Amino acid sequence: MAGLPPVLPWQEVQKRLGMVYPQGTSARHRLVNDIASKTVFTAIYINAVDGSGIQLAPKHVYRMTQEQSGLITDAHRLAYATAIMKAGGHVDGERWYLDNTRESIRDDTSREALVATGAVIEDTTAATTSGKGRYALQAAFAALMVPALQDEALDQAINEWRGRYLTAGALARVAIVRAGAATGGTHVQVTFPNGETRRLKAGPSSVITKDVIEVFSPRFLGDPAVLFVSESGNKVVARDEKLATAIGLSIQSDKDLPDIILVDLKPAHPLLVFVEVVATDGPIGVRRKAALEKIAEDAGFDLQHVAFVTAYLDRSQSTFKRTAETLAWGTFAWFAGEPEHIVELSEGRMALR
């Protein structure tokens, strides 16, 4: 690999962090202190920027030396990125930090500060106890550290970044995505529109399911109700046979049912909403849509009163990027990270009401 991004001395990185995170920013000291500055410097040094395929580990930071930080050719930088991750890996010179700063770099600086504000992206697929790299600078944030960016151009770039990523809504989105990626605990409790609660096994799919029922349904449906919910390893978690019968829908667990079936009872003719939850795979593609249409038609539903929604955690994640092209026309995509919006893949139908 050639053409690594140019590096600023960590002291200059610190000055720019102070500009990005002004006085009054929550937990600002964690975002502009020496450890944060050296963490960002090291990420740029080894090219741990989103899209590069390289990820930063705390070890890259605490085993950096003053002498190594001054070796800025591509060869020196790439050699350091790989050598330091080997068993016993080290470089000569005056160490920046001792090994016991690992937790501070990982928790206080990375997860609770830089990741929380969107400056750093964490790979949540890596095991918690893994010593491998899991962090990469957000590409737009890394661009703020380009040495050639100076004066008014720098001020403008920082203001644009802050305007996009440090708003209350943007920070809320980061928090939602982080919560969805976390799988701690054994259960996720879901509150249905009628006030009933159910417990799902903890996991990314259950977190999205919770958001669909608690956030999506009251936002996009006038009088929402849940007819059916399933989870991985448990075909049926809940179903409302009485309500389903009242609107003419026969829910048979041996059928190829979606993850969630919602109904909007406000229209004169109820709107049936089939929802597929996608944590890894399984969006509503052409074949899946056809199968769900058959279920609706077999129940006597006119397809003009049926909607199809694929629910994701966030559109910035690889899951959506990988499956977007397979989404069927005439369906919708919704993201828990941006709950007020919905994407319509229009084929001439009216938007979901």
Short mmCIF file of C-alpha atoms in Angstrom, two decimals:
data_model
loop_
_atom_site.label_atom_id
_atom_site.label_comp_id
_atom_site.label_asym_id
_atom_site.label_seq_id
_atom_site.Cartn_x
_atom_site.Cartn_y
_atom_site.Cartn_z
CA MET A 1 0.00 0.00 0.00
CA ALA A 2 1.27 3.45 -0.83
CA GLY A 3 0.18 6.98 -0.32
CA LEU A 4 -0.71 6.91 3.36
CA PRO A 5 -2.35 10.08 4.70
CA PRO A 6 0.14 12.72 5.88
CA VAL A 7 0.55 13.06 9.63
CA LEU A 8 0.50 16.02 11.96
CA PRO A 9 2.62 15.95 15.13
CA TRP A 10 0.42 14.81 17.99
CA GLN A 11 0.66 18.27 19.56
CA GLU A 12 -0.92 19.75 16.43
CA VAL A 13 -3.57 17.05 16.51
CA GLN A 14 -4.36 18.15 20.04
CA LYS A 15 -4.85 21.76 18.92
CA ARG A 16 -7.30 20.65 16.25
CA LEU A 17 -9.19 18.45 18.69
CA GLY A 18 -9.61 21.54 20.84
CA MET A 19 -11.17 23.29 17.85
CA VAL A 20 -13.44 20.36 16.99
CA TYR A 21 -14.66 19.94 20.57
CA PRO A 22 -15.24 23.45 21.99
CA GLN A 23 -15.67 24.39 25.62
CA GLY A 24 -18.94 23.00 26.92
CA THR A 25 -18.67 19.71 25.03
CA SER A 26 -19.63 16.84 27.33
CA ALA A 27 -16.58 15.08 28.80
CA ARG A 28 -14.35 17.38 26.73
CA HIS A 29 -11.22 16.53 28.72
CA ARG A 30 -11.36 12.97 27.37
CA LEU A 31 -11.52 14.27 23.81
CA VAL A 32 -8.66 16.77 23.89
CA ASN A 33 -6.14 15.38 26.39
CA ASP A 34 -2.75 13.86 25.55
CA ILE A 35 -4.07 10.30 25.31
CA ALA A 36 -6.84 11.27 22.89
CA SER A 37 -4.41 13.28 20.78
CA LYS A 38 -1.90 10.47 20.62
CA THR A 39 -4.64 7.95 19.86
CA VAL A 40 -5.84 10.00 16.88
CA PHE A 41 -2.24 10.59 15.77
CA THR A 42 -1.47 6.88 15.90
CA ALA A 43 -4.62 5.98 13.98
CA ILE A 44 -3.54 8.29 11.17
CA TYR A 45 0.04 7.07 11.46
CA ILE A 46 -0.96 3.45 10.72
CA ASN A 47 -3.79 4.52 8.36
CA ALA A 48 -6.56 3.16 10.61
CA VAL A 49 -9.18 5.15 8.74
CA ASP A 50 -12.58 3.73 7.83
CA GLY A 51 -12.35 2.04 4.45
CA SER A 52 -8.61 1.32 4.59
CA GLY A 53 -9.02 -2.16 6.07
CA ILE A 54 -6.60 -1.28 8.90
CA GLN A 55 -7.80 -1.09 12.49
CA LEU A 56 -6.21 0.42 15.56
CA ALA A 57 -5.61 -1.50 18.78
CA PRO A 58 -4.70 0.15 22.11
CA LYS A 59 -1.34 -1.58 21.75
CA HIS A 60 -0.52 0.63 18.77
CA VAL A 61 -0.84 3.65 21.03
CA TYR A 62 0.82 2.56 24.26
CA ARG A 63 3.79 0.98 22.51
CA MET A 64 4.45 3.96 20.26
CA THR A 65 7.72 5.72 21.02
CA GLN A 66 8.80 9.30 20.53
CA GLU A 67 11.44 8.13 18.07
CA GLN A 68 9.02 5.96 16.05
CA SER A 69 6.49 8.80 15.75
CA GLY A 70 9.10 10.79 13.87
CA LEU A 71 9.61 8.07 11.22
CA ILE A 72 6.91 9.03 8.76
CA THR A 73 7.66 7.23 5.53
CA ASP A 74 5.00 4.79 4.37
CA ALA A 75 7.39 1.88 4.89
CA HIS A 76 8.13 2.83 8.51
CA ARG A 77 4.48 3.36 9.30
CA LEU A 78 3.19 0.14 7.78
CA ALA A 79 6.00 -1.85 9.35
CA TYR A 80 5.07 -0.47 12.76
CA ALA A 81 1.37 -1.25 12.27
CA THR A 82 2.06 -4.96 11.78
CA ALA A 83 5.19 -5.48 13.90
CA ILE A 84 3.68 -4.07 17.08
CA MET A 85 0.80 -6.57 16.97
CA LYS A 86 3.09 -9.60 17.01
CA ALA A 87 3.79 -11.39 20.26
CA GLY A 88 6.41 -9.35 22.09
CA GLY A 89 6.28 -6.71 19.39
CA HIS A 90 8.00 -3.45 20.26
CA VAL A 91 10.14 -0.70 18.76
CA ASP A 92 13.15 1.06 20.16
CA GLY A 93 12.87 4.39 21.90
CA GLU A 94 11.05 6.16 24.70
CA ARG A 95 7.62 4.61 25.16
CA TRP A 96 4.63 6.94 25.24
CA TYR A 97 2.77 4.82 27.79
CA LEU A 98 3.09 1.66 29.85
CA ASP A 99 0.99 -1.41 29.13
CA ASN A 100 -1.33 -0.63 32.05
CA THR A 101 -2.84 2.29 30.11
CA ARG A 102 -4.61 -0.22 27.85
CA GLU A 103 -7.97 0.14 29.61
CA SER A 104 -7.78 3.93 29.64
CA ILE A 105 -7.10 4.06 25.89
CA ARG A 106 -9.78 1.47 25.15
CA ASP A 107 -12.53 2.67 27.49
CA ASP A 108 -12.12 6.30 28.56
CA THR A 109 -10.66 7.60 25.32
CA SER A 110 -11.91 5.36 22.52
CA ARG A 111 -15.31 3.97 23.51
CA GLU A 112 -16.59 6.63 25.86
CA ALA A 113 -15.24 9.66 23.99
CA LEU A 114 -14.15 9.28 20.36
CA VAL A 115 -16.61 6.52 19.45
CA ALA A 116 -19.42 8.21 21.36
CA THR A 117 -19.02 11.38 19.29
CA GLY A 118 -18.73 9.59 15.96
CA ALA A 119 -15.05 10.42 15.40
CA VAL A 120 -14.05 6.77 15.66
CA ILE A 121 -15.87 3.70 14.39
CA GLU A 122 -15.65 0.54 16.47
CA ASP A 123 -15.78 -2.92 14.92
CA THR A 124 -18.20 -4.66 17.28
CA THR A 125 -17.75 -8.06 15.62
CA ALA A 126 -14.38 -8.51 17.35
CA ALA A 127 -14.54 -10.40 20.64
CA THR A 128 -14.47 -8.17 23.70
CA THR A 129 -11.34 -9.87 24.99
CA SER A 130 -9.56 -9.83 21.64
CA GLY A 131 -6.29 -7.93 21.44
CA LYS A 132 -6.77 -7.31 17.73
CA GLY A 133 -7.51 -3.90 16.31
CA ARG A 134 -11.11 -2.75 16.36
CA TYR A 135 -11.02 1.04 15.86
CA ALA A 136 -10.83 3.26 12.77
CA LEU A 137 -11.18 7.00 12.39
CA GLN A 138 -14.31 8.14 10.62
CA ALA A 139 -13.08 9.25 7.19
CA ALA A 140 -14.62 12.73 7.46
CA PHE A 141 -13.04 13.22 10.88
CA ALA A 142 -9.64 12.03 9.66
CA ALA A 143 -9.86 14.62 6.88
CA LEU A 144 -9.82 17.36 9.53
CA MET A 145 -6.28 16.31 10.44
CA VAL A 146 -4.77 16.82 6.99
CA PRO A 147 -1.75 19.16 7.47
CA ALA A 148 -2.49 21.14 4.29
CA LEU A 149 -5.89 22.13 5.65
CA GLN A 150 -5.26 25.48 7.31
CA ASP A 151 -6.82 28.78 8.38
CA GLU A 152 -10.27 29.57 6.97
CA ALA A 153 -10.52 26.27 5.11
CA LEU A 154 -9.81 24.39 8.35
CA ASP A 155 -12.35 26.46 10.27
CA GLN A 156 -14.98 25.81 7.62
CA ALA A 157 -14.29 22.06 7.51
CA ILE A 158 -14.49 21.79 11.31
CA ASN A 159 -17.72 23.77 11.45
CA GLU A 160 -19.26 21.56 8.77
CA TRP A 161 -18.20 18.41 10.61
CA ARG A 162 -19.56 19.67 13.91
CA GLY A 163 -22.78 20.74 12.23
CA ARG A 164 -23.28 17.28 10.85
CA TYR A 165 -21.95 15.00 13.58
CA LEU A 166 -22.14 16.88 16.88
CA THR A 167 -25.82 17.81 16.75
CA ALA A 168 -28.12 16.31 19.35
CA GLY A 169 -29.71 14.14 16.66
CA ALA A 170 -26.37 12.92 15.36
CA LEU A 171 -25.16 12.00 18.84
CA ALA A 172 -28.46 10.24 19.52
CA ARG A 173 -27.95 8.21 16.36
CA VAL A 174 -24.48 7.15 17.54
CA ALA A 175 -25.95 6.12 20.89
CA ILE A 176 -28.70 4.07 19.23
CA VAL A 177 -26.27 2.26 16.95
CA ARG A 178 -23.89 1.52 19.82
CA ALA A 179 -26.75 0.15 21.92
CA GLY A 180 -27.85 -2.03 19.03
CA ALA A 181 -24.37 -3.44 18.58
CA ALA A 182 -24.04 -4.32 22.25
CA THR A 183 -25.27 -7.78 23.20
CA GLY A 184 -24.70 -7.64 26.93
CA GLY A 185 -27.29 -9.19 29.24
CA THR A 186 -29.53 -12.16 28.54
CA HIS A 187 -32.79 -10.51 27.48
CA VAL A 188 -34.26 -7.48 25.75
CA GLN A 189 -37.61 -6.35 27.12
CA VAL A 190 -40.12 -5.11 24.56
CA THR A 191 -43.24 -3.09 25.33
CA PHE A 192 -46.09 -3.64 22.88
CA PRO A 193 -48.51 -0.86 21.84
CA ASN A 194 -51.16 -2.26 24.19
CA GLY A 195 -48.77 -2.05 27.16
CA GLU A 196 -47.97 -5.76 27.26
CA THR A 197 -44.30 -6.65 27.70
CA ARG A 198 -42.31 -9.57 26.34
CA ARG A 199 -38.69 -10.64 26.74
CA LEU A 200 -36.54 -11.58 23.74
CA LYS A 201 -33.14 -13.20 23.84
CA ALA A 202 -30.42 -10.57 23.78
CA GLY A 203 -28.81 -9.85 20.43
CA PRO A 204 -28.74 -7.32 17.58
CA SER A 205 -31.93 -8.70 15.99
CA SER A 206 -33.83 -8.35 19.26
CA VAL A 207 -32.67 -4.75 19.66
CA ILE A 208 -33.96 -3.90 16.17
CA THR A 209 -37.20 -5.76 16.88
CA LYS A 210 -37.67 -3.68 20.03
CA ASP A 211 -37.16 -0.48 18.02
CA VAL A 212 -39.62 -1.57 15.35
CA ILE A 213 -42.34 -2.22 17.93
CA GLU A 214 -41.64 0.67 20.29
CA VAL A 215 -40.42 3.36 17.87
CA PHE A 216 -41.38 2.55 14.28
CA SER A 217 -44.96 1.42 14.85
CA PRO A 218 -46.23 4.49 16.78
CA ARG A 219 -44.36 6.85 14.46
CA PHE A 220 -45.62 5.51 11.13
CA LEU A 221 -48.91 3.80 12.04
CA GLY A 222 -52.00 5.62 13.31
CA ASP A 223 -53.26 2.91 15.68
CA PRO A 224 -50.60 0.17 15.74
CA ALA A 225 -50.99 -3.37 17.00
CA VAL A 226 -48.66 -6.36 16.92
CA LEU A 227 -50.05 -9.52 15.39
CA PHE A 228 -46.94 -11.65 15.39
CA VAL A 229 -43.32 -11.59 16.57
CA SER A 230 -40.67 -14.25 16.17
CA GLU A 231 -37.03 -14.42 17.18
CA SER A 232 -34.02 -16.50 16.21
CA GLY A 233 -34.35 -20.01 17.57
CA ASN A 234 -37.98 -19.43 18.64
CA LYS A 235 -40.43 -19.36 15.75
CA VAL A 236 -43.19 -17.68 17.75
CA VAL A 237 -42.67 -15.28 20.62
CA ALA A 238 -46.09 -13.66 20.54
CA ARG A 239 -49.17 -13.65 18.37
CA ASP A 240 -52.60 -12.14 18.74
CA GLU A 241 -54.97 -14.76 17.36
CA LYS A 242 -58.10 -12.84 18.35
CA LEU A 243 -57.11 -9.65 16.55
CA ALA A 244 -55.77 -11.58 13.55
CA THR A 245 -59.07 -13.44 13.22
CA ALA A 246 -61.02 -10.19 13.52
CA ILE A 247 -59.23 -8.74 10.47
CA GLY A 248 -59.31 -12.00 8.56
CA LEU A 249 -55.67 -13.05 8.86
CA SER A 250 -54.80 -16.64 9.70
CA ILE A 251 -51.37 -16.77 11.34
CA GLN A 252 -49.85 -20.21 10.87
CA SER A 253 -46.40 -20.68 12.38
CA ASP A 254 -45.57 -23.34 9.82
CA LYS A 255 -45.86 -20.74 7.06
CA ASP A 256 -42.92 -18.67 5.89
CA LEU A 257 -43.83 -15.77 8.15
CA PRO A 258 -41.79 -12.58 8.55
CA ASP A 259 -40.10 -11.57 11.78
CA ILE A 260 -42.88 -9.15 12.73
CA ILE A 261 -46.43 -8.57 11.54
CA LEU A 262 -47.95 -5.21 12.46
CA VAL A 263 -51.38 -3.84 11.69
CA ASP A 264 -52.60 -0.27 11.59
CA LEU A 265 -56.20 -0.27 12.80
CA LYS A 266 -56.83 3.42 12.10
CA PRO A 267 -57.74 3.20 8.37
CA ALA A 268 -61.22 1.96 7.43
CA HIS A 269 -59.47 -1.04 5.93
CA PRO A 270 -56.59 -2.09 8.24
CA LEU A 271 -53.08 -1.82 6.84
CA LEU A 272 -51.03 -5.00 7.21
CA VAL A 273 -47.28 -4.45 7.62
CA PHE A 274 -44.78 -7.29 7.18
CA VAL A 275 -41.39 -6.51 8.72
CA GLU A 276 -38.13 -8.35 8.25
CA VAL A 277 -35.42 -7.55 10.81
CA VAL A 278 -31.93 -7.58 9.32
CA ALA A 279 -28.97 -7.78 11.67
CA THR A 280 -26.84 -9.83 9.27
CA ASP A 281 -28.94 -10.93 6.30
CA GLY A 282 -32.48 -11.60 5.07
CA PRO A 283 -34.01 -8.40 3.61
CA ILE A 284 -37.28 -8.37 1.70
CA GLY A 285 -36.09 -9.15 -1.79
CA VAL A 286 -38.18 -10.08 -4.82
CA ARG A 287 -38.74 -13.71 -3.84
CA ARG A 288 -39.40 -12.90 -0.20
CA LYS A 289 -41.88 -10.21 -1.14
CA ALA A 290 -43.74 -12.63 -3.40
CA ALA A 291 -43.98 -15.17 -0.57
CA LEU A 292 -45.34 -12.56 1.83
CA GLU A 293 -47.81 -11.33 -0.79
CA LYS A 294 -49.17 -14.87 -1.04
CA ILE A 295 -49.65 -15.03 2.73
CA ALA A 296 -51.60 -11.77 2.60
CA GLU A 297 -53.68 -12.80 -0.42
CA ASP A 298 -54.45 -16.21 1.12
CA ALA A 299 -55.84 -14.29 4.10
CA GLY A 300 -58.05 -12.26 1.77
CA PHE A 301 -56.05 -9.04 1.94
CA ASP A 302 -55.93 -6.76 -1.06
CA LEU A 303 -52.26 -5.93 -1.66
CA GLN A 304 -53.06 -2.23 -1.72
CA HIS A 305 -53.54 -2.60 2.04
CA VAL A 306 -50.25 -4.38 2.64
CA ALA A 307 -46.79 -2.87 3.20
CA PHE A 308 -43.36 -4.49 3.39
CA VAL A 309 -40.56 -3.10 5.55
CA THR A 310 -36.96 -4.20 6.01
CA ALA A 311 -35.64 -2.90 9.34
CA TYR A 312 -31.93 -2.28 9.88
CA LEU A 313 -29.93 -0.87 12.77
CA ASP A 314 -28.26 1.86 10.70
CA ARG A 315 -27.62 2.65 7.04
CA SER A 316 -23.93 3.32 7.68
CA GLN A 317 -23.31 -0.31 8.57
CA SER A 318 -22.03 -2.92 6.15
CA THR A 319 -25.20 -5.00 6.55
CA PHE A 320 -27.29 -2.41 4.75
CA LYS A 321 -24.63 -1.63 2.16
CA ARG A 322 -24.31 -5.33 1.37
CA THR A 323 -28.04 -6.02 1.04
CA ALA A 324 -29.43 -2.73 -0.31
CA GLU A 325 -29.28 -3.82 -3.95
CA THR A 326 -31.44 -6.88 -3.20
CA LEU A 327 -34.35 -4.92 -1.69
CA ALA A 328 -37.50 -5.36 -3.74
CA TRP A 329 -39.25 -2.46 -5.41
CA GLY A 330 -42.47 -1.56 -3.69
CA THR A 331 -40.97 -2.05 -0.23
CA PHE A 332 -39.58 0.22 2.47
CA ALA A 333 -36.35 0.34 4.47
CA TRP A 334 -36.23 1.77 7.99
CA PHE A 335 -33.22 2.40 10.22
CA ALA A 336 -33.33 2.42 14.02
CA GLY A 337 -30.46 4.90 14.00
CA GLU A 338 -32.59 7.45 12.10
CA PRO A 339 -36.08 6.59 13.31
CA GLU A 340 -37.84 9.68 11.95
CA HIS A 341 -37.08 8.74 8.32
CA ILE A 342 -38.14 5.92 6.03
CA VAL A 343 -36.89 4.97 2.56
CA GLU A 344 -39.43 4.05 -0.10
CA LEU A 345 -38.38 1.96 -3.09
CA SER A 346 -41.20 3.31 -5.21
CA GLU A 347 -42.90 1.48 -8.01
CA GLY A 348 -45.73 3.98 -8.28
CA ARG A 349 -47.41 3.20 -4.95
CA MET A 350 -48.28 5.73 -2.27
CA ALA A 351 -45.89 6.07 0.65
CA LEU A 352 -46.62 4.23 3.88
CA ARG A 353 -49.03 6.26 5.99
#
